[in-house]
CSV table of C-alpha atoms in Angstrom, one decimal:
chain,number,residue,atom,x,y,z
T,570,MET,CA,-10.8,18.6,-20.5
T,571,GLY,CA,-8.5,18.0,-18.3
T,572,HIS,CA,-4.5,19.1,-18.3
T,573,ILE,CA,-1.2,17.2,-16.5
T,574,PHE,CA,0.5,19.8,-14.7
T,575,LEU,CA,4.1,19.1,-13.9
T,576,ALA,CA,6.8,21.1,-11.8
T,577,HIS,CA,7.6,23.3,-14.9
T,578,ARG,CA,4.4,23.6,-16.7
T,579,SER,CA,1.2,21.8,-18.4
T,580,TYR,CA,-0.8,20.3,-21.2
T,581,SER,CA,-3.7,20.0,-21.5
T,582,PHE,CA,-4.8,16.4,-22.2
T,583,GLU,CA,-5.4,17.2,-26.5
T,584,GLU,CA,-1.6,19.0,-26.1
T,585,VAL,CA,-0.4,14.8,-24.6
T,586,MET,CA,-2.8,12.9,-26.7
T,587,SER,CA,-1.3,14.9,-29.8
T,588,GLY,CA,2.4,14.8,-28.9
T,589,GLN,CA,2.6,17.8,-28.1
T,590,TRP,CA,4.7,17.2,-25.3
T,591,HIS,CA,8.5,16.9,-24.4
T,592,GLU,CA,10.5,15.7,-21.4
T,593,SER,CA,13.7,14.9,-20.7
T,594,ASP,CA,13.4,13.7,-17.3
T,595,PRO,CA,12.5,9.1,-18.1
T,596,TYR,CA,9.7,10.0,-15.1
T,597,TYR,CA,7.3,12.5,-16.3
T,598,ALA,CA,8.4,11.8,-19.9
T,599,ALA,CA,7.2,7.7,-19.2
T,600,CYS,CA,3.7,9.0,-17.3
T,601,LEU,CA,3.1,10.7,-20.2
T,602,SER,CA,3.5,8.8,-23.0
T,603,PHE,CA,1.5,6.7,-20.4
T,604,CYS,CA,-1.5,9.6,-20.8
T,605,GLN,CA,-0.9,9.8,-24.4
T,606,GLU,CA,-1.1,5.4,-25.6
T,607,TRP,CA,-4.6,6.0,-23.4
T,608,LEU,CA,-6.2,8.8,-24.5
T,609,ASN,CA,-5.2,7.6,-28.0
T,610,GLY,CA,-7.3,4.3,-27.5
T,611,LYS,CA,-5.1,1.7,-26.6
T,612,ASP,CA,-6.5,-1.5,-25.5
T,613,PHE,CA,-3.7,-3.6,-23.9
T,614,PHE,CA,-1.4,-2.6,-21.5
T,615,PHE,CA,1.3,-5.0,-20.2
T,616,GLN,CA,2.4,-4.5,-16.0
T,617,LEU,CA,5.0,-5.9,-13.2
T,618,THR,CA,3.4,-7.4,-10.3
T,619,SER,CA,4.8,-6.2,-7.3
T,620,GLY,CA,7.0,-9.0,-6.4
T,621,SER,CA,6.9,-8.9,-2.6
T,622,THR,CA,5.3,-11.9,-2.2
T,623,GLY,CA,7.1,-13.5,-5.0
T,624,LYS,CA,9.0,-13.0,-7.9
T,625,PRO,CA,7.7,-10.4,-10.6
T,626,LYS,CA,5.7,-11.4,-13.7
T,627,SER,CA,4.0,-9.6,-16.2
T,628,ILE,CA,0.4,-9.4,-16.9
T,629,GLN,CA,-1.5,-8.2,-19.5
T,630,LEU,CA,-4.0,-5.5,-18.4
T,631,GLY,CA,-7.3,-4.8,-20.1
T,632,ARG,CA,-8.6,-0.7,-21.1
T,633,SER,CA,-12.5,-2.7,-19.7
T,634,GLN,CA,-10.8,-3.5,-16.7
T,635,MET,CA,-8.6,0.1,-15.6
T,636,ILE,CA,-12.3,1.6,-17.0
T,637,ALA,CA,-14.3,0.1,-14.5
T,638,SER,CA,-12.2,0.0,-12.0
T,639,ALA,CA,-11.2,3.8,-11.8
T,640,GLN,CA,-15.6,4.2,-12.6
T,641,ALA,CA,-16.1,1.8,-8.7
T,642,THR,CA,-13.9,4.3,-7.2
T,643,SER,CA,-15.7,7.0,-8.4
T,644,ASP,CA,-19.1,5.6,-7.2
T,645,PHE,CA,-18.0,4.6,-4.0
T,646,PHE,CA,-16.3,7.8,-3.0
T,647,ASN,CA,-18.9,9.9,-5.2
T,648,ILE,CA,-16.1,11.6,-6.8
T,649,LYS,CA,-16.7,15.3,-8.1
T,650,LYS,CA,-17.0,16.6,-11.9
T,651,SER,CA,-13.0,17.7,-12.8
T,652,PRO,CA,-11.4,17.3,-9.4
T,653,ARG,CA,-8.0,18.1,-8.4
T,654,LEU,CA,-5.3,14.4,-8.5
T,655,LEU,CA,-2.4,14.1,-6.8
T,656,VAL,CA,0.1,11.5,-8.1
T,657,CYS,CA,2.8,11.5,-6.0
T,658,ILE,CA,3.9,7.7,-5.6
T,659,ASN,CA,5.7,5.1,-8.1
T,660,THR,CA,3.1,5.2,-12.0
T,661,ALA,CA,5.6,2.6,-12.7
T,662,MET,CA,3.0,0.6,-10.6
T,663,ILE,CA,-0.5,-0.4,-11.0
T,664,GLY,CA,-1.4,1.9,-8.4
T,665,GLY,CA,0.5,5.0,-9.8
T,666,LYS,CA,-1.3,4.2,-13.2
T,667,MET,CA,-4.5,3.6,-12.5
T,668,MET,CA,-3.8,7.3,-10.1
T,669,LEU,CA,-3.5,9.0,-13.9
T,670,VAL,CA,-6.5,6.5,-15.7
T,671,ARG,CA,-9.0,8.5,-12.8
T,672,GLY,CA,-7.6,11.2,-13.9
T,673,MET,CA,-8.2,11.2,-17.6
T,674,LEU,CA,-11.9,9.3,-17.4
T,675,TRP,CA,-12.5,11.9,-14.4
T,676,ASP,CA,-11.3,15.0,-16.7
T,677,ALA,CA,-9.1,15.7,-14.2
T,678,ASP,CA,-6.6,18.0,-13.6
T,679,ILE,CA,-3.5,16.1,-12.7
T,680,TYR,CA,-0.6,17.0,-10.5
T,681,ILE,CA,2.1,14.8,-10.7
T,682,THR,CA,5.7,14.8,-8.9
T,683,LEU,CA,8.2,12.5,-8.3
T,684,PRO,CA,7.9,9.6,-6.0
T,685,ASN,CA,9.6,10.9,-2.8
T,686,ALA,CA,8.6,10.6,0.7
T,687,ARG,CA,7.1,14.3,1.3
T,688,PRO,CA,5.1,15.4,-1.5
T,689,PHE,CA,3.7,17.9,-0.4
T,690,GLU,CA,7.4,19.5,0.2
T,691,ALA,CA,7.3,21.2,-2.9
T,692,ASN,CA,5.6,24.9,-3.2
T,693,TRP,CA,4.1,23.7,-6.2
T,694,LEU,CA,2.6,21.6,-5.1
T,695,GLN,CA,0.9,23.0,-1.7
T,696,LEU,CA,-2.5,22.9,-3.0
T,697,ASP,CA,-6.2,21.2,-1.5
T,698,PHE,CA,-6.9,18.2,-3.1
T,699,ASP,CA,-9.5,16.5,-3.7
T,700,PHE,CA,-8.0,12.7,-4.5
T,701,VAL,CA,-5.0,11.0,-3.5
T,702,ALA,CA,-2.9,8.3,-3.4
T,703,MET,CA,-0.1,7.7,-1.1
T,704,VAL,CA,1.8,4.5,0.2
T,705,PRO,CA,2.2,5.0,4.3
T,706,MET,CA,5.8,5.6,4.6
T,707,GLN,CA,4.9,9.7,2.5
T,708,VAL,CA,1.7,10.1,5.0
T,709,ALA,CA,4.0,9.6,8.2
T,710,ALA,CA,7.2,11.4,6.4
T,711,SER,CA,3.9,14.2,5.3
T,712,LEU,CA,3.0,14.1,9.6
T,713,ASN,CA,5.9,14.8,11.3
T,714,ASN,CA,6.3,17.7,9.5
T,715,ALA,CA,3.9,20.9,10.7
T,716,ARG,CA,3.6,22.7,6.8
T,717,ASP,CA,3.2,18.8,5.0
T,718,LEU,CA,0.6,18.4,7.9
T,719,LYS,CA,-1.2,21.5,6.4
T,720,TRP,CA,-2.2,19.9,2.9
T,721,LEU,CA,-2.2,16.6,3.9
T,722,CYS,CA,-5.3,17.6,6.0
T,723,GLN,CA,-7.4,19.1,3.3
T,724,ILE,CA,-6.7,16.9,1.2
T,725,ASP,CA,-10.0,14.8,0.5
T,726,LYS,CA,-9.7,12.0,-0.1
T,727,LEU,CA,-7.4,10.0,0.6
T,728,ILE,CA,-6.3,6.5,-0.2
T,729,ILE,CA,-2.8,4.5,0.9
T,730,GLY,CA,-2.2,1.3,-0.5
T,731,GLY,CA,1.1,-0.4,-1.6
T,732,ALA,CA,1.7,-1.8,1.9
T,733,SER,CA,-0.8,-1.4,5.8
T,734,SER,CA,-0.8,1.3,7.3
T,735,SER,CA,0.8,1.1,11.0
T,736,PRO,CA,-1.3,1.3,14.9
T,737,GLU,CA,0.4,4.0,15.2
T,738,LEU,CA,0.1,5.5,11.9
T,739,ILE,CA,-3.8,4.8,11.8
T,740,SER,CA,-3.3,6.7,15.1
T,741,GLN,CA,-2.4,9.8,14.1
T,742,ILE,CA,-4.5,9.7,11.1
T,743,GLN,CA,-6.8,9.8,13.5
T,744,ASP,CA,-5.8,12.2,15.9
T,745,HIS,CA,-5.7,14.6,12.7
T,746,ASN,CA,-9.3,14.3,11.6
T,747,ILE,CA,-7.7,12.8,8.2
T,748,HIS,CA,-10.3,11.2,5.4
T,749,ALA,CA,-7.6,8.6,5.1
T,750,TYR,CA,-8.6,4.8,3.3
T,751,GLN,CA,-6.3,1.6,3.7
T,752,THR,CA,-6.8,-0.5,0.4
T,753,TYR,CA,-6.9,-3.4,-0.4
T,754,GLY,CA,-5.9,-5.0,-4.3
T,755,MET,CA,-2.9,-6.5,-6.2
T,756,THR,CA,-1.8,-6.0,-9.2
T,757,GLU,CA,-4.4,-8.8,-11.1
T,758,THR,CA,-7.3,-6.6,-9.2
T,759,VAL,CA,-6.2,-3.3,-10.8
T,760,SER,CA,-5.5,-2.1,-7.7
T,761,HIS,CA,-8.6,-2.1,-5.0
T,762,ILE,CA,-11.3,-3.6,-5.1
T,763,ALA,CA,-12.1,-2.6,-1.0
T,764,VAL,CA,-12.0,-0.7,1.0
T,765,ALA,CA,-11.3,0.8,4.6
T,766,ASP,CA,-12.3,4.2,6.7
T,767,LEU,CA,-9.6,4.4,8.8
T,768,SER,CA,-11.8,6.8,11.2
T,769,LYS,CA,-13.8,4.0,12.9
T,770,ASP,CA,-11.9,1.7,15.6
T,771,ASP,CA,-12.6,-2.0,13.4
T,772,LEU,CA,-10.6,-1.8,10.3
T,773,ILE,CA,-13.3,-4.0,8.2
T,774,TYR,CA,-12.7,-3.4,4.6
T,775,HIS,CA,-16.0,-2.5,2.4
T,776,ALA,CA,-15.8,-4.0,-1.1
T,777,LEU,CA,-15.8,-1.6,-4.4
T,778,PRO,CA,-19.5,-1.7,-6.0
T,779,SER,CA,-19.5,-4.0,-9.2
T,780,VAL,CA,-16.9,-6.3,-6.5
T,781,LYS,CA,-18.5,-9.6,-5.4
T,782,ILE,CA,-16.9,-11.5,-2.9
T,783,GLY,CA,-16.5,-15.2,-0.9
T,784,VAL,CA,-13.9,-18.0,0.7
T,785,ASN,CA,-13.4,-20.9,-0.6
T,786,ALA,CA,-12.4,-24.0,2.8
T,787,SER,CA,-9.5,-22.4,3.8
T,788,GLN,CA,-10.8,-19.1,4.5
T,789,CYS,CA,-8.3,-17.5,1.6
T,790,LEU,CA,-10.9,-14.2,0.0
T,791,TRP,CA,-11.7,-15.0,-3.5
T,792,ILE,CA,-12.9,-11.7,-5.9
T,793,GLU,CA,-15.7,-11.6,-8.8
T,794,ALA,CA,-15.6,-8.6,-10.3
T,795,PRO,CA,-15.4,-7.1,-13.8
T,796,MET,CA,-11.2,-5.4,-13.5
T,797,ALA,CA,-9.9,-8.4,-12.1
T,798,LEU,CA,-7.8,-10.3,-14.2
T,799,GLU,CA,-10.0,-14.2,-13.7
T,800,ARG,CA,-13.4,-14.4,-13.5
T,801,HIS,CA,-13.4,-16.3,-10.1
T,802,LEU,CA,-10.1,-14.6,-8.2
T,803,GLN,CA,-8.9,-17.1,-5.4
T,804,THR,CA,-6.8,-15.1,-3.3
T,805,ASN,CA,-4.0,-16.5,-0.9
T,806,ASP,CA,-5.3,-13.9,1.7
T,807,ILE,CA,-6.8,-15.5,5.1
T,808,VAL,CA,-10.6,-13.1,5.7
T,809,THR,CA,-13.6,-13.4,8.3
T,810,LEU,CA,-16.5,-12.3,6.3
T,811,GLU,CA,-18.4,-9.4,8.4
T,812,THR,CA,-21.2,-9.1,6.0
T,813,ALA,CA,-22.1,-10.4,1.9
T,814,SER,CA,-19.7,-7.2,0.5
T,815,SER,CA,-16.7,-6.8,4.1
T,816,PHE,CA,-14.2,-8.6,5.6
T,817,ARG,CA,-11.0,-8.1,8.2
T,818,TRP,CA,-7.9,-9.3,6.8
T,819,LEU,CA,-6.1,-11.0,8.7
T,820,GLY,CA,-3.1,-11.9,7.2
T,821,ARG,CA,-1.4,-14.2,4.3
T,822,ALA,CA,-2.1,-17.8,4.0
T,823,ASP,CA,2.3,-18.5,3.2
T,824,PHE,CA,3.2,-16.5,5.6
T,825,VAL,CA,1.1,-18.4,8.4
T,826,ILE,CA,3.3,-19.5,11.2
T,827,ASN,CA,3.1,-22.7,12.9
T,828,THR,CA,5.3,-23.4,16.2
T,829,GLY,CA,4.3,-26.3,18.1
T,830,GLY,CA,0.6,-26.9,16.7
T,831,VAL,CA,-0.4,-23.2,17.0
T,832,LYS,CA,-1.0,-21.2,14.5
T,833,VAL,CA,-0.1,-17.5,13.9
T,834,HIS,CA,-0.7,-14.2,11.8
T,835,PRO,CA,3.0,-12.6,11.2
T,836,GLU,CA,0.6,-9.4,10.3
T,837,ILE,CA,-1.9,-9.4,13.3
T,838,LEU,CA,1.1,-10.8,15.9
T,839,GLU,CA,3.0,-7.3,14.0
T,840,ALA,CA,0.0,-5.1,14.7
T,841,GLN,CA,0.0,-6.2,18.5
T,842,ILE,CA,3.8,-5.3,19.3
T,843,ASP,CA,4.0,-1.9,16.9
T,844,LYS,CA,3.5,-0.2,20.3
T,845,LEU,CA,6.1,-1.9,21.9
T,846,VAL,CA,9.2,-1.7,19.4
T,847,LYS,CA,8.3,2.2,18.7
T,848,GLU,CA,8.8,2.7,22.5
T,849,ILE,CA,12.6,1.0,21.8
T,850,TYR,CA,13.6,2.0,18.7
T,851,GLY,CA,11.5,4.7,17.0
T,852,PRO,CA,9.8,4.6,13.9
T,853,ILE,CA,11.9,1.8,12.4
T,854,LYS,CA,10.8,-1.1,9.8
T,855,TYR,CA,10.6,-4.3,11.1
T,856,PHE,CA,8.5,-8.0,10.3
T,857,VAL,CA,7.9,-11.4,12.3
T,858,ALA,CA,8.5,-14.2,10.5
T,859,GLY,CA,8.8,-18.2,10.7
T,860,GLU,CA,12.4,-20.3,11.6
T,861,THR,CA,12.8,-23.4,10.9
T,862,ASP,CA,12.8,-25.6,14.6
T,863,GLU,CA,13.1,-29.2,15.2
T,864,LYS,CA,11.3,-29.4,18.8
T,865,LEU,CA,7.7,-26.7,17.5
T,866,GLY,CA,8.4,-27.6,14.2
T,867,GLN,CA,9.0,-23.2,13.0
T,868,ARG,CA,9.5,-20.8,16.1
T,869,ILE,CA,8.3,-17.3,16.0
T,870,VAL,CA,11.1,-14.3,15.1
T,871,LEU,CA,11.6,-10.9,14.9
T,872,ILE,CA,12.7,-9.4,11.8
T,873,ILE,CA,14.3,-5.9,12.1
T,874,GLU,CA,15.8,-3.3,10.0
T,875,HIS,CA,18.2,-1.5,13.0
T,876,ALA,CA,21.7,-2.0,13.8
T,877,SER,CA,22.6,-4.5,16.4
T,878,ASP,CA,21.8,-3.2,19.7
T,879,GLU,CA,21.9,-5.7,22.1
T,880,LYS,CA,21.1,-3.6,24.9
T,881,LYS,CA,17.8,-2.7,23.2
T,882,GLU,CA,17.4,-6.2,22.0
T,883,TYR,CA,17.4,-6.8,25.8
T,884,ILE,CA,14.4,-4.7,27.1
T,885,LEU,CA,12.1,-5.4,24.1
T,886,ARG,CA,12.7,-8.6,24.8
T,887,MET,CA,11.6,-8.3,28.3
T,888,GLN,CA,8.8,-6.3,27.0
T,889,LEU,CA,7.1,-8.6,24.8
T,890,LYS,CA,7.7,-12.0,27.7
T,891,GLU,CA,5.4,-9.0,30.2
T,892,ASN,CA,2.7,-8.5,27.0
T,893,LEU,CA,2.6,-11.7,24.9
T,894,GLU,CA,1.1,-15.3,25.5
T,895,LYS,CA,3.7,-18.2,25.7
T,896,TYR,CA,3.5,-19.0,22.2
T,897,HIS,CA,3.6,-15.6,20.2
T,898,VAL,CA,6.8,-14.3,22.2
T,899,PRO,CA,9.4,-14.6,19.4
T,900,LYS,CA,12.0,-16.2,20.7
T,901,GLN,CA,14.9,-14.8,18.6
T,902,ILE,CA,15.4,-10.6,17.5
T,903,TYR,CA,17.7,-10.6,14.1
T,904,ALA,CA,18.7,-7.2,14.1
T,905,ILE,CA,19.7,-6.2,9.8
T,906,GLU,CA,20.6,-2.8,8.9
T,907,ALA,CA,18.8,-1.8,5.3
T,908,PHE,CA,16.0,-4.6,4.5
T,909,ALA,CA,15.3,-5.2,0.7
T,910,TYR,CA,11.9,-3.8,-0.8
T,911,THR,CA,9.8,-4.0,-4.4
T,912,ASP,CA,9.7,-1.3,-6.6
T,913,SER,CA,6.1,-0.8,-4.8
T,914,THR,CA,7.3,-0.2,-1.1
T,915,LYS,CA,6.9,-2.8,-0.3
T,916,ILE,CA,9.4,-4.9,2.5
T,917,ASN,CA,10.7,-8.3,0.2
T,918,ARG,CA,10.3,-10.7,3.4
T,919,GLN,CA,11.6,-13.5,1.5
T,920,LYS,CA,14.5,-11.3,-0.1
T,921,THR,CA,15.3,-9.9,3.4
T,922,LEU,CA,15.0,-13.4,5.2
T,923,SER,CA,17.4,-14.3,2.8
T,924,LEU,CA,19.6,-12.0,4.2
T,925,CYS,CA,19.7,-13.2,7.5
T,926,GLY,CA,20.8,-16.4,6.6
T,927,PHE,CA,18.3,-18.6,6.3
T,928,ASN,CA,16.8,-20.2,3.7
T,929,GLN,CA,13.3,-21.9,5.7
T,930,PHE,CA,10.8,-19.7,6.7
């Protein structure tokens, strides 16, 4: 059986299962407690949703769902026997928790570290890993540090989730030939049900084995899978089907902006302006939203995580007008020094917008 490695010591699965461990750090203690429950056959677990599109809620996940998810991931990536896994994302969220489950089911050596921006900063984690899950912020930080980059490039399979990877980040991943995949999923599907190979020019998501997909009349994705919370799970994500088992993600239906009768997907527009924003402001966070407007119904606005800077805002407005179609140009740029985030590091758009003083978007 495998082992669980922490910064200061390691435990065999047998030791964890029998309770032969003691950790004073609450994060590591919570990880080991979950692993102990899993190894002893607990059937159900309660998990909070991320809260990125609404108030977080607690849902019950079954052991069989989690096993089905781990098996589908293993089959898709052809995971070898007894791999080495790095768990560097928050295990309080479903993505991190499923990394622990995968490790235990795959008889892996599981290396657990506190979730921070640079997972490879600690010397004891400078190893070759077979399977790692990271959020975009961690990948970006590792790419910008020469020592971290070395170990990032040596990961056999890297999955990136929690938020979308920016075009700039994808370009850097491709430049360094990193074996990375963007994931699509949610708590209700026990982490990802589809992945997109970031070495490809087109971001096409391919469903995992045993996952069936389709769209409703509004072109929103539905999922039927053994790991899903419901037999037929209807999402609010607008997609275009490429094949019976693959799709291109366009954005969330509840984020769509109707400006003067023209429907705009903020996520697509964000990708189009990414280079322009980064050239002027550097690697900041930002997003596009729709503000209530008497004439247009909604007008497009850009929210940036930055102190107000009239000169930069003017330059960006000019660049946006030169490079975007008329109805896609943000009518206003709002600068806010600190966004609101969920526990899984996603931008909480609704809460951030309320910080700007708007009630309707």
